[in-house]
mmCIF file of C-alpha atoms and ligand atoms in Angstrom:
data_model
loop_
_atom_site.group_PDB
_atom_site.id
_atom_site.type_symbol
_atom_site.label_atom_id
_atom_site.label_comp_id
_atom_site.label_asym_id
_atom_site.label_seq_id
_atom_site.Cartn_x
_atom_site.Cartn_y
_atom_site.Cartn_z
ATOM 1 C CA MET A 1 -4.971 -3.572 -85.681
ATOM 2 C CA MET A 2 -4.547 -0.390 -87.683
ATOM 3 C CA THR A 3 -3.849 -0.495 -91.443
ATOM 4 C CA TYR A 4 -0.369 0.549 -92.378
ATOM 5 C CA GLN A 5 0.440 1.992 -95.870
ATOM 6 C CA ASN A 6 4.052 1.015 -96.085
ATOM 7 C CA PRO A 7 4.263 -2.671 -97.110
ATOM 8 C CA ASP A 8 7.302 -3.396 -94.853
ATOM 9 C CA ILE A 9 5.572 -1.899 -91.829
ATOM 10 C CA ALA A 10 2.266 -3.637 -92.661
ATOM 11 C CA LYS A 11 4.044 -7.004 -92.900
ATOM 12 C CA ALA A 12 5.932 -6.495 -89.635
ATOM 13 C CA ALA A 13 2.691 -5.387 -87.902
ATOM 14 C CA GLU A 14 0.948 -8.573 -88.962
ATOM 15 C CA THR A 15 3.815 -10.769 -87.714
ATOM 16 C CA LEU A 16 4.177 -8.891 -84.429
ATOM 17 C CA PHE A 17 0.474 -8.869 -83.522
ATOM 18 C CA ALA A 18 0.257 -12.609 -84.235
ATOM 19 C CA ARG A 19 3.317 -13.244 -82.053
ATOM 20 C CA LEU A 20 1.919 -11.093 -79.238
ATOM 21 C CA GLU A 21 -0.827 -13.673 -78.646
ATOM 22 C CA THR A 22 1.744 -16.392 -77.965
ATOM 23 C CA LEU A 23 4.021 -14.519 -75.530
ATOM 24 C CA ASP A 24 4.054 -15.157 -71.766
ATOM 25 C CA ASP A 25 5.506 -11.686 -71.264
ATOM 26 C CA PRO A 26 3.857 -9.435 -73.893
ATOM 27 C CA ALA A 27 6.280 -6.560 -73.128
ATOM 28 C CA THR A 28 9.105 -8.420 -74.931
ATOM 29 C CA ILE A 29 7.340 -7.612 -78.243
ATOM 30 C CA LEU A 30 8.632 -4.028 -77.916
ATOM 31 C CA ARG A 31 12.173 -5.396 -78.287
ATOM 32 C CA ALA A 32 11.354 -7.566 -81.346
ATOM 33 C CA PRO A 33 14.178 -7.635 -83.972
ATOM 34 C CA GLU A 34 11.645 -6.761 -86.717
ATOM 35 C CA LEU A 35 11.032 -3.368 -85.056
ATOM 36 C CA GLY A 36 14.760 -2.719 -84.679
ATOM 37 C CA ALA A 37 15.297 -3.564 -88.351
ATOM 38 C CA LEU A 38 12.583 -1.080 -89.434
ATOM 39 C CA TYR A 39 14.169 1.706 -87.374
ATOM 40 C CA LEU A 40 17.535 0.962 -88.978
ATOM 41 C CA GLN A 41 15.885 1.048 -92.400
ATOM 42 C CA ILE A 42 14.927 4.759 -91.938
ATOM 43 C CA ARG A 43 18.518 5.833 -92.548
ATOM 44 C CA THR A 44 18.588 4.141 -95.961
ATOM 45 C CA LEU A 45 15.367 5.739 -97.253
ATOM 46 C CA PRO A 46 15.130 8.707 -99.645
ATOM 47 C CA ASN A 47 14.409 11.944 -97.782
ATOM 48 C CA GLU A 48 10.792 12.361 -98.878
ATOM 49 C CA VAL A 49 9.839 8.852 -97.613
ATOM 50 C CA LYS A 50 11.690 9.163 -94.301
ATOM 51 C CA ALA A 51 9.063 11.299 -92.497
ATOM 52 C CA PRO A 52 5.886 9.297 -93.354
ATOM 53 C CA PHE A 53 7.775 6.011 -92.743
ATOM 54 C CA GLY A 54 9.014 7.220 -89.354
ATOM 55 C CA ARG A 55 5.501 8.385 -88.415
ATOM 56 C CA GLU A 56 3.914 5.046 -89.323
ATOM 57 C CA LEU A 57 6.615 3.144 -87.511
ATOM 58 C CA ASN A 58 5.998 5.209 -84.377
ATOM 59 C CA GLU A 59 2.273 4.544 -84.703
ATOM 60 C CA LEU A 60 2.984 0.822 -84.827
ATOM 61 C CA LYS A 61 5.154 1.079 -81.740
ATOM 62 C CA ILE A 62 2.426 3.031 -79.898
ATOM 63 C CA GLU A 63 -0.214 0.495 -80.921
ATOM 64 C CA LEU A 64 1.943 -2.369 -79.666
ATOM 65 C CA GLN A 65 2.623 -0.503 -76.417
ATOM 66 C CA GLY A 66 -1.139 -0.042 -75.994
ATOM 67 C CA ARG A 67 -1.727 -3.787 -76.307
ATOM 68 C CA VAL A 68 1.017 -4.520 -73.778
ATOM 69 C CA ASP A 69 -0.549 -2.081 -71.285
ATOM 70 C CA GLU A 70 -3.990 -3.628 -71.837
ATOM 71 C CA SER A 71 -2.744 -7.136 -71.141
ATOM 72 C CA LYS A 72 -1.035 -5.944 -67.947
ATOM 73 C CA SER A 73 -4.122 -4.263 -66.556
ATOM 74 C CA SER A 74 -6.459 -7.121 -67.471
ATOM 75 C CA SER A 75 -4.252 -9.573 -65.604
ATOM 76 C CA LEU A 76 -4.281 -7.194 -62.597
ATOM 77 C CA GLU A 77 -8.004 -6.533 -62.632
ATOM 78 C CA SER A 78 -9.240 -10.082 -62.404
ATOM 79 C CA PRO A 79 -6.776 -12.175 -60.436
ATOM 80 C CA ALA A 80 -8.146 -15.657 -59.746
ATOM 81 C CA ARG A 81 -9.991 -15.583 -56.400
ATOM 82 C CA ILE A 82 -8.102 -17.412 -53.671
ATOM 83 C CA ASP A 83 -9.933 -19.012 -50.766
ATOM 84 C CA VAL A 84 -7.419 -18.245 -48.050
ATOM 85 C CA THR A 85 -9.165 -20.579 -45.626
ATOM 86 C CA ALA A 86 -8.930 -23.626 -47.911
ATOM 87 C CA PRO A 87 -6.755 -26.526 -46.727
ATOM 88 C CA MET A 88 -3.443 -27.090 -48.459
ATOM 89 C CA ASP A 89 -3.673 -28.466 -51.979
ATOM 90 C CA VAL A 90 -2.306 -31.989 -51.657
ATOM 91 C CA ASN A 91 -2.094 -32.310 -55.437
ATOM 92 C CA VAL A 92 0.561 -29.674 -56.077
ATOM 93 C CA PRO A 93 3.778 -31.235 -57.390
ATOM 94 C CA LEU A 94 6.315 -31.963 -54.673
ATOM 95 C CA PRO A 95 9.323 -29.642 -54.628
ATOM 96 C CA SER A 96 12.636 -31.471 -54.772
ATOM 97 C CA LEU A 97 13.666 -32.177 -51.215
ATOM 98 C CA LEU A 98 16.760 -33.485 -49.511
ATOM 99 C CA PRO A 99 17.104 -37.272 -49.703
ATOM 100 C CA THR A 100 14.867 -38.873 -47.083
ATOM 101 C CA GLU A 101 16.941 -41.856 -46.035
ATOM 102 C CA HIS A 102 18.290 -39.991 -42.970
ATOM 103 C CA GLY A 103 14.894 -38.673 -41.915
ATOM 104 C CA SER A 104 12.176 -40.146 -39.729
ATOM 105 C CA VAL A 105 8.472 -39.588 -39.230
ATOM 106 C CA HIS A 106 7.858 -36.911 -36.586
ATOM 107 C CA PRO A 107 6.619 -38.410 -33.286
ATOM 108 C CA LEU A 108 3.378 -36.423 -33.456
ATOM 109 C CA THR A 109 2.721 -37.636 -37.003
ATOM 110 C CA GLN A 110 3.359 -41.228 -35.932
ATOM 111 C CA GLU A 111 0.898 -40.889 -33.063
ATOM 112 C CA ILE A 112 -1.708 -39.097 -35.204
ATOM 113 C CA GLN A 113 -1.568 -42.069 -37.568
ATOM 114 C CA ARG A 114 -2.288 -44.393 -34.611
ATOM 115 C CA VAL A 115 -5.166 -42.208 -33.407
ATOM 116 C CA VAL A 116 -6.678 -42.093 -36.919
ATOM 117 C CA ASP A 117 -6.337 -45.874 -37.143
ATOM 118 C CA ILE A 118 -8.093 -46.502 -33.801
ATOM 119 C CA PHE A 119 -10.974 -44.150 -34.600
ATOM 120 C CA GLY A 120 -11.124 -45.543 -38.146
ATOM 121 C CA ARG A 121 -11.791 -48.977 -36.672
ATOM 122 C CA MET A 122 -14.623 -47.398 -34.653
ATOM 123 C CA GLY A 123 -16.179 -46.001 -37.858
ATOM 124 C CA PHE A 124 -14.896 -42.395 -37.720
ATOM 125 C CA VAL A 125 -13.523 -40.708 -40.852
ATOM 126 C CA ALA A 126 -10.613 -38.270 -40.487
ATOM 127 C CA GLU A 127 -10.807 -34.710 -41.836
ATOM 128 C CA GLU A 128 -8.206 -31.969 -42.155
ATOM 129 C CA SER A 129 -8.539 -28.580 -40.515
ATOM 130 C CA ARG A 130 -7.177 -25.285 -41.873
ATOM 131 C CA GLU A 131 -4.325 -23.073 -40.774
ATOM 132 C CA ILE A 132 -6.256 -19.893 -41.527
ATOM 133 C CA ASP A 133 -9.952 -19.663 -40.822
ATOM 134 C CA ASP A 134 -12.713 -17.105 -40.384
ATOM 135 C CA GLN A 135 -14.629 -15.798 -37.382
ATOM 136 C CA TYR A 136 -17.795 -17.624 -38.367
ATOM 137 C CA HIS A 137 -16.182 -21.061 -38.034
ATOM 138 C CA MET A 138 -14.067 -20.065 -35.030
ATOM 139 C CA PHE A 139 -16.945 -18.521 -33.067
ATOM 140 C CA GLU A 140 -20.410 -17.802 -34.503
ATOM 141 C CA SER A 141 -21.177 -21.308 -35.771
ATOM 142 C CA LEU A 142 -20.132 -22.621 -32.335
ATOM 143 C CA ASN A 143 -22.631 -20.490 -30.432
ATOM 144 C CA PHE A 144 -20.202 -17.759 -29.359
ATOM 145 C CA PRO A 145 -22.118 -14.633 -30.503
ATOM 146 C CA LYS A 146 -20.147 -11.401 -31.099
ATOM 147 C CA GLY A 147 -18.964 -9.970 -27.772
ATOM 148 C CA HIS A 148 -19.371 -13.302 -25.902
ATOM 149 C CA PRO A 149 -16.901 -13.323 -22.982
ATOM 150 C CA ALA A 150 -15.844 -16.946 -23.689
ATOM 151 C CA ARG A 151 -14.157 -15.693 -26.886
ATOM 152 C CA ASP A 152 -11.408 -14.330 -24.636
ATOM 153 C CA ASP A 153 -10.341 -17.882 -23.755
ATOM 154 C CA TYR A 154 -9.200 -18.347 -27.349
ATOM 155 C CA ASP A 155 -6.514 -15.720 -27.786
ATOM 156 C CA THR A 156 -4.784 -16.400 -31.091
ATOM 157 C CA PHE A 157 -3.226 -14.708 -34.126
ATOM 158 C CA MET A 158 -5.139 -12.680 -36.694
ATOM 159 C CA THR A 159 -4.385 -11.309 -40.124
ATOM 160 C CA VAL A 160 -4.322 -7.633 -41.078
ATOM 161 C CA GLU A 161 -6.492 -8.502 -44.119
ATOM 162 C CA THR A 162 -10.201 -8.805 -43.484
ATOM 163 C CA ASP A 163 -12.975 -10.927 -44.942
ATOM 164 C CA THR A 164 -16.105 -9.539 -46.625
ATOM 165 C CA ASN A 165 -17.603 -8.757 -43.183
ATOM 166 C CA GLY A 166 -14.569 -6.665 -42.251
ATOM 167 C CA ASP A 167 -13.365 -9.288 -39.723
ATOM 168 C CA PRO A 168 -9.731 -10.419 -39.672
ATOM 169 C CA PHE A 169 -8.909 -14.005 -40.605
ATOM 170 C CA ILE A 170 -7.743 -16.113 -37.732
ATOM 171 C CA ALA A 171 -5.198 -18.840 -36.997
ATOM 172 C CA PRO A 172 -7.663 -21.325 -35.461
ATOM 173 C CA ALA A 173 -7.291 -21.749 -31.697
ATOM 174 C CA HIS A 174 -9.138 -25.070 -31.709
ATOM 175 C CA THR A 175 -10.186 -27.788 -34.148
ATOM 176 C CA SER A 176 -13.854 -27.173 -33.250
ATOM 177 C CA THR A 177 -13.739 -24.736 -36.212
ATOM 178 C CA MET A 178 -14.401 -27.823 -38.339
ATOM 179 C CA GLN A 179 -17.639 -28.864 -36.593
ATOM 180 C CA ASN A 180 -19.940 -26.833 -38.838
ATOM 181 C CA ARG A 181 -18.162 -28.004 -41.993
ATOM 182 C CA ILE A 182 -18.322 -31.652 -40.922
ATOM 183 C CA LEU A 183 -22.000 -31.459 -39.991
ATOM 184 C CA ARG A 184 -22.796 -29.906 -43.364
ATOM 185 C CA LYS A 185 -20.593 -32.256 -45.367
ATOM 186 C CA TYR A 186 -22.153 -35.431 -43.930
ATOM 187 C CA HIS A 187 -25.649 -34.060 -43.268
ATOM 188 C CA GLU A 188 -27.237 -36.207 -46.012
ATOM 189 C CA GLN A 189 -26.145 -39.438 -44.304
ATOM 190 C CA LEU A 190 -28.522 -38.793 -41.411
ATOM 191 C CA ALA A 191 -31.643 -39.209 -43.556
ATOM 192 C CA SER A 192 -30.533 -42.687 -44.588
ATOM 193 C CA GLY A 193 -30.001 -43.651 -40.936
ATOM 194 C CA GLU A 194 -26.205 -43.419 -41.013
ATOM 195 C CA ALA A 195 -24.454 -41.479 -38.242
ATOM 196 C CA ILE A 196 -22.071 -38.576 -38.787
ATOM 197 C CA ALA A 197 -18.788 -39.774 -37.246
ATOM 198 C CA ALA A 198 -15.615 -37.778 -37.888
ATOM 199 C CA ILE A 199 -12.382 -36.779 -36.205
ATOM 200 C CA VAL A 200 -10.066 -33.870 -37.004
ATOM 201 C CA PRO A 201 -6.486 -34.289 -35.833
ATOM 202 C CA ASP A 202 -4.776 -31.034 -36.782
ATOM 203 C CA ARG A 203 -2.736 -28.012 -35.860
ATOM 204 C CA VAL A 204 -4.038 -25.137 -33.719
ATOM 205 C CA PHE A 205 -2.522 -21.875 -32.506
ATOM 206 C CA ARG A 206 -2.667 -19.759 -29.350
ATOM 207 C CA ASN A 207 -1.042 -16.591 -28.164
ATOM 208 C CA GLU A 208 0.587 -18.229 -25.125
ATOM 209 C CA ASP A 209 3.416 -17.433 -22.756
ATOM 210 C CA LEU A 210 5.601 -20.395 -23.607
ATOM 211 C CA ASP A 211 6.726 -22.892 -21.000
ATOM 212 C CA ALA A 212 7.078 -26.667 -20.610
ATOM 213 C CA ARG A 213 3.293 -27.091 -20.918
ATOM 214 C CA HIS A 214 2.345 -24.294 -23.326
ATOM 215 C CA GLU A 215 3.210 -23.891 -27.006
ATOM 216 C CA HIS A 216 1.894 -21.350 -29.527
ATOM 217 C CA THR A 217 1.457 -24.182 -32.051
ATOM 218 C CA PHE A 218 0.099 -27.559 -31.032
ATOM 219 C CA TYR A 219 -2.279 -30.311 -32.122
ATOM 220 C CA GLN A 220 -5.833 -31.137 -31.162
ATOM 221 C CA LEU A 221 -8.099 -34.048 -31.856
ATOM 222 C CA GLU A 222 -11.705 -33.031 -32.466
ATOM 223 C CA GLY A 223 -14.455 -35.638 -32.536
ATOM 224 C CA VAL A 224 -18.031 -35.246 -33.766
ATOM 225 C CA TYR A 225 -20.777 -37.875 -33.643
ATOM 226 C CA VAL A 226 -24.437 -37.213 -34.559
ATOM 227 C CA SER A 227 -27.337 -39.581 -35.027
ATOM 228 C CA ARG A 228 -30.768 -40.318 -33.569
ATOM 229 C CA GLY A 229 -30.826 -40.983 -29.834
ATOM 230 C CA VAL A 230 -27.149 -40.221 -29.077
ATOM 231 C CA HIS A 231 -26.549 -39.729 -25.338
ATOM 232 C CA ALA A 232 -23.696 -38.891 -22.965
ATOM 233 C CA GLY A 233 -23.117 -42.583 -22.118
ATOM 234 C CA MET A 234 -22.046 -43.121 -25.731
ATOM 235 C CA LEU A 235 -19.611 -40.221 -25.495
ATOM 236 C CA ILE A 236 -17.979 -41.635 -22.379
ATOM 237 C CA ALA A 237 -17.847 -45.172 -23.798
ATOM 238 C CA THR A 238 -16.280 -43.936 -27.058
ATOM 239 C CA LEU A 239 -13.561 -41.972 -25.271
ATOM 240 C CA LYS A 240 -12.862 -44.798 -22.827
ATOM 241 C CA THR A 241 -12.548 -47.314 -25.668
ATOM 242 C CA PHE A 242 -10.199 -45.025 -27.576
ATOM 243 C CA LEU A 243 -7.965 -44.305 -24.588
ATOM 244 C CA GLU A 244 -7.768 -47.959 -23.516
ATOM 245 C CA GLU A 245 -6.720 -48.899 -27.037
ATOM 246 C CA TYR A 246 -4.237 -46.026 -27.229
ATOM 247 C CA TYR A 247 -2.578 -46.728 -23.872
ATOM 248 C CA GLY A 248 -3.002 -50.502 -24.204
ATOM 249 C CA GLN A 249 -4.586 -51.024 -20.790
ATOM 250 C CA LYS A 250 -7.854 -50.827 -18.854
ATOM 251 C CA LEU A 251 -8.506 -47.343 -17.440
ATOM 252 C CA GLU A 252 -10.792 -45.751 -14.883
ATOM 253 C CA VAL A 253 -12.453 -42.664 -16.370
ATOM 254 C CA HIS A 254 -14.602 -39.891 -14.902
ATOM 255 C CA VAL A 255 -16.424 -36.723 -15.980
ATOM 256 C CA ASN A 256 -17.020 -33.436 -14.161
ATOM 257 C CA PRO A 257 -19.416 -30.681 -15.212
ATOM 258 C CA TYR A 258 -17.773 -27.872 -17.176
ATOM 259 C CA TYR A 259 -18.698 -25.045 -19.541
ATOM 260 C CA PHE A 260 -18.244 -24.689 -23.306
ATOM 261 C CA PRO A 261 -20.624 -22.547 -25.408
ATOM 262 C CA PHE A 262 -20.929 -25.264 -28.064
ATOM 263 C CA THR A 263 -21.954 -28.179 -25.823
ATOM 264 C CA GLU A 264 -24.791 -28.618 -23.326
ATOM 265 C CA PRO A 265 -24.168 -30.287 -20.976
ATOM 266 C CA SER A 266 -20.374 -29.870 -21.107
ATOM 267 C CA PHE A 267 -17.842 -32.023 -19.302
ATOM 268 C CA GLU A 268 -14.230 -32.236 -18.389
ATOM 269 C CA PHE A 269 -13.139 -35.816 -18.984
ATOM 270 C CA GLY A 270 -10.415 -37.429 -16.900
ATOM 271 C CA LEU A 271 -8.760 -40.786 -16.413
ATOM 272 C CA SER A 272 -6.834 -42.585 -13.726
ATOM 273 C CA CYS A 273 -3.125 -42.121 -14.380
ATOM 274 C CA PRO A 274 -2.060 -44.958 -16.722
ATOM 275 C CA PHE A 275 1.469 -44.893 -15.287
ATOM 276 C CA CYS A 276 1.005 -45.245 -11.541
ATOM 277 C CA ALA A 277 -2.446 -46.865 -11.344
ATOM 278 C CA GLY A 278 -3.707 -43.883 -9.369
ATOM 279 C CA LYS A 279 -0.909 -43.868 -6.767
ATOM 280 C CA GLY A 280 0.611 -40.564 -7.912
ATOM 281 C CA CYS A 281 3.675 -39.957 -10.092
ATOM 282 C CA SER A 282 5.362 -37.177 -12.070
ATOM 283 C CA VAL A 283 3.131 -37.721 -15.140
ATOM 284 C CA CYS A 284 -0.059 -36.992 -13.166
ATOM 285 C CA SER A 285 1.604 -34.335 -10.949
ATOM 286 C CA HIS A 286 1.059 -36.769 -8.033
ATOM 287 C CA GLU A 287 -2.708 -36.456 -8.386
ATOM 288 C CA GLY A 288 -3.347 -40.077 -9.413
ATOM 289 C CA SER A 289 -5.678 -38.865 -12.149
ATOM 290 C CA ILE A 290 -5.444 -36.592 -15.166
ATOM 291 C CA GLU A 291 -8.023 -34.118 -16.497
ATOM 292 C CA LEU A 292 -7.514 -34.784 -20.171
ATOM 293 C CA LEU A 293 -10.061 -33.134 -22.433
ATOM 294 C CA GLY A 294 -13.253 -31.171 -22.981
ATOM 295 C CA CYS A 295 -16.439 -32.723 -24.326
ATOM 296 C CA GLY A 296 -20.196 -32.670 -24.192
ATOM 297 C CA MET A 297 -23.468 -33.013 -26.045
ATOM 298 C CA ILE A 298 -23.536 -30.760 -29.132
ATOM 299 C CA HIS A 299 -25.549 -27.609 -28.399
ATOM 300 C CA PRO A 300 -28.853 -27.341 -30.364
ATOM 301 C CA HIS A 301 -27.676 -23.973 -31.781
ATOM 302 C CA VAL A 302 -24.619 -25.682 -33.294
ATOM 303 C CA LEU A 303 -26.801 -28.358 -34.917
ATOM 304 C CA ARG A 304 -29.194 -25.706 -36.216
ATOM 305 C CA ALA A 305 -26.306 -23.668 -37.677
ATOM 306 C CA ALA A 306 -25.678 -26.702 -39.898
ATOM 307 C CA ASP A 307 -29.381 -27.173 -40.734
ATOM 308 C CA ILE A 308 -29.750 -30.258 -38.534
ATOM 309 C CA ASP A 309 -32.972 -30.411 -36.534
ATOM 310 C CA PRO A 310 -32.117 -30.884 -32.831
ATOM 311 C CA ALA A 311 -35.582 -32.350 -32.249
ATOM 312 C CA GLY A 312 -34.658 -35.321 -34.451
ATOM 313 C CA TYR A 313 -30.923 -35.699 -33.881
ATOM 314 C CA THR A 314 -28.459 -35.377 -31.027
ATOM 315 C CA GLY A 315 -24.723 -35.733 -30.934
ATOM 316 C CA PHE A 316 -21.550 -35.520 -28.907
ATOM 317 C CA ALA A 317 -18.264 -33.748 -29.511
ATOM 318 C CA PHE A 318 -14.878 -33.745 -27.833
ATOM 319 C CA GLY A 319 -11.578 -31.913 -28.161
ATOM 320 C CA CYS A 320 -8.309 -33.286 -26.848
ATOM 321 C CA GLY A 321 -4.707 -32.031 -26.975
ATOM 322 C CA ILE A 322 -2.695 -34.530 -28.988
ATOM 323 C CA ASP A 323 0.697 -33.296 -27.749
ATOM 324 C CA ARG A 324 -0.460 -34.023 -24.203
ATOM 325 C CA LEU A 325 -1.551 -37.584 -25.082
ATOM 326 C CA VAL A 326 1.812 -38.241 -26.715
ATOM 327 C CA MET A 327 3.797 -36.570 -23.919
ATOM 328 C CA MET A 328 2.104 -38.780 -21.356
ATOM 329 C CA LYS A 329 2.627 -41.899 -23.408
ATOM 330 C CA ASN A 330 6.347 -41.273 -23.953
ATOM 331 C CA GLN A 331 7.055 -39.392 -20.718
ATOM 332 C CA ILE A 332 8.147 -36.269 -22.621
ATOM 333 C CA GLU A 333 8.693 -33.506 -20.080
ATOM 334 C CA ASP A 334 8.544 -30.394 -22.286
ATOM 335 C CA VAL A 335 6.003 -29.682 -25.063
ATOM 336 C CA ARG A 336 8.483 -27.349 -26.806
ATOM 337 C CA HIS A 337 10.565 -30.354 -27.943
ATOM 338 C CA PHE A 338 7.970 -31.128 -30.623
ATOM 339 C CA GLU A 339 8.461 -27.939 -32.637
ATOM 340 C CA SER A 340 12.158 -27.565 -31.773
ATOM 341 C CA ALA A 341 13.447 -29.628 -34.730
ATOM 342 C CA LYS A 342 16.187 -30.940 -32.415
ATOM 343 C CA LEU A 343 17.637 -34.104 -33.895
ATOM 344 C CA ASP A 344 18.623 -35.604 -30.540
ATOM 345 C CA PHE A 345 14.931 -35.454 -29.582
ATOM 346 C CA LEU A 346 13.534 -36.613 -32.926
ATOM 347 C CA ARG A 347 15.951 -39.555 -33.224
ATOM 348 C CA GLN A 348 14.454 -41.161 -30.128
ATOM 349 C CA PHE A 349 11.283 -42.035 -32.051
HETATM 350 N N1 DAH B 401 -12.490 -26.606 -28.452
HETATM 351 C C1 DAH B 401 -12.277 -26.771 -27.033
HETATM 352 C C2 DAH B 401 -10.981 -26.096 -26.642
HETATM 353 O O1 DAH B 401 -10.072 -26.042 -27.408
HETATM 354 C C3 DAH B 401 -12.222 -28.230 -26.675
HETATM 355 C C4 DAH B 401 -13.560 -28.890 -26.820
HETATM 356 C C5 DAH B 401 -14.407 -28.927 -25.745
HETATM 357 C C6 DAH B 401 -13.965 -29.411 -28.024
HETATM 358 C C7 DAH B 401 -15.649 -29.522 -25.839
HETATM 359 C C8 DAH B 401 -15.208 -30.015 -28.152
HETATM 360 C C9 DAH B 401 -16.052 -30.055 -27.033
HETATM 361 O O2 DAH B 401 -15.657 -30.530 -29.293
HETATM 362 O O3 DAH B 401 -17.242 -30.644 -27.152
HETATM 363 O O4 DAH B 401 -10.886 -25.614 -25.557
#
């Protein structure tokens, strides 16, 4: 702070600079009553004091203005860094909402809670995905190098903003984006002989032509299991156990060879139709069986990308559409009902 000769100005300067530190909006200091009072005082002063007083007062105003400008630019220069791919902060205070007594839990949420419960009893923890992710988790970490043709199967939405590599952020087209994070998060357990066992039931996005079977926003269930000596029989047994528990009946299941970059071998996993015992009905499009999900043994490149040695550990992974599971269970004919917010649909659950 400068030194001011006039005692009234010096006193006001001291008060105003102290107050500046406490203000949320520093610019309001320029409208402080003390300044206004000093300007009014000019008129009452003898002529020979008017000019130096006015000059000092202007200097004070300019000094205050300088501080205000400084505080503005420092708050612009170093905004807190935001990780745009982080999951939602569950600890933020809840906004006030409409009373809930007329509401109900969305059918997909109800079913996700059942799925989490069944896998929980099999020893799997549940993790959240993200609604914005980066290309590394969407592709590279899953063994889709840049330019890999299989990337075209995952047409989704991207941001105009780019990450530090110049790549756009991405609305994840599958929950497999979480595989690398899960493998890293639970990596340490392997050394103590404990398996990595996690599921991710969460939202995914695709640039689809919408119809009764295709939505731009839907839910997937990812599963990841890694330990010593894991084999495909364990994958099939885990999925069969889950589906029998979920549909409450014994099921016939089968696998066919398939291709995914992040599993080797890869399979398409199907089951006999739980509604017609294989005879053919509208749920299974009169096929008697349903091809339900993709799965396979985790590719060594995917394990290595998470610093897990594929010579010591193997694992399986699967990815299943949750909307489809729930549609089959409740004989819902159109996937678009889920995001429609139609009360006559929602009230049935
Ligand atoms: N992410 C695949 C998709 O959306 C589904 C999938 C297939 C997930 C095989 C897996 C897997 O974890 O092993 O098309």
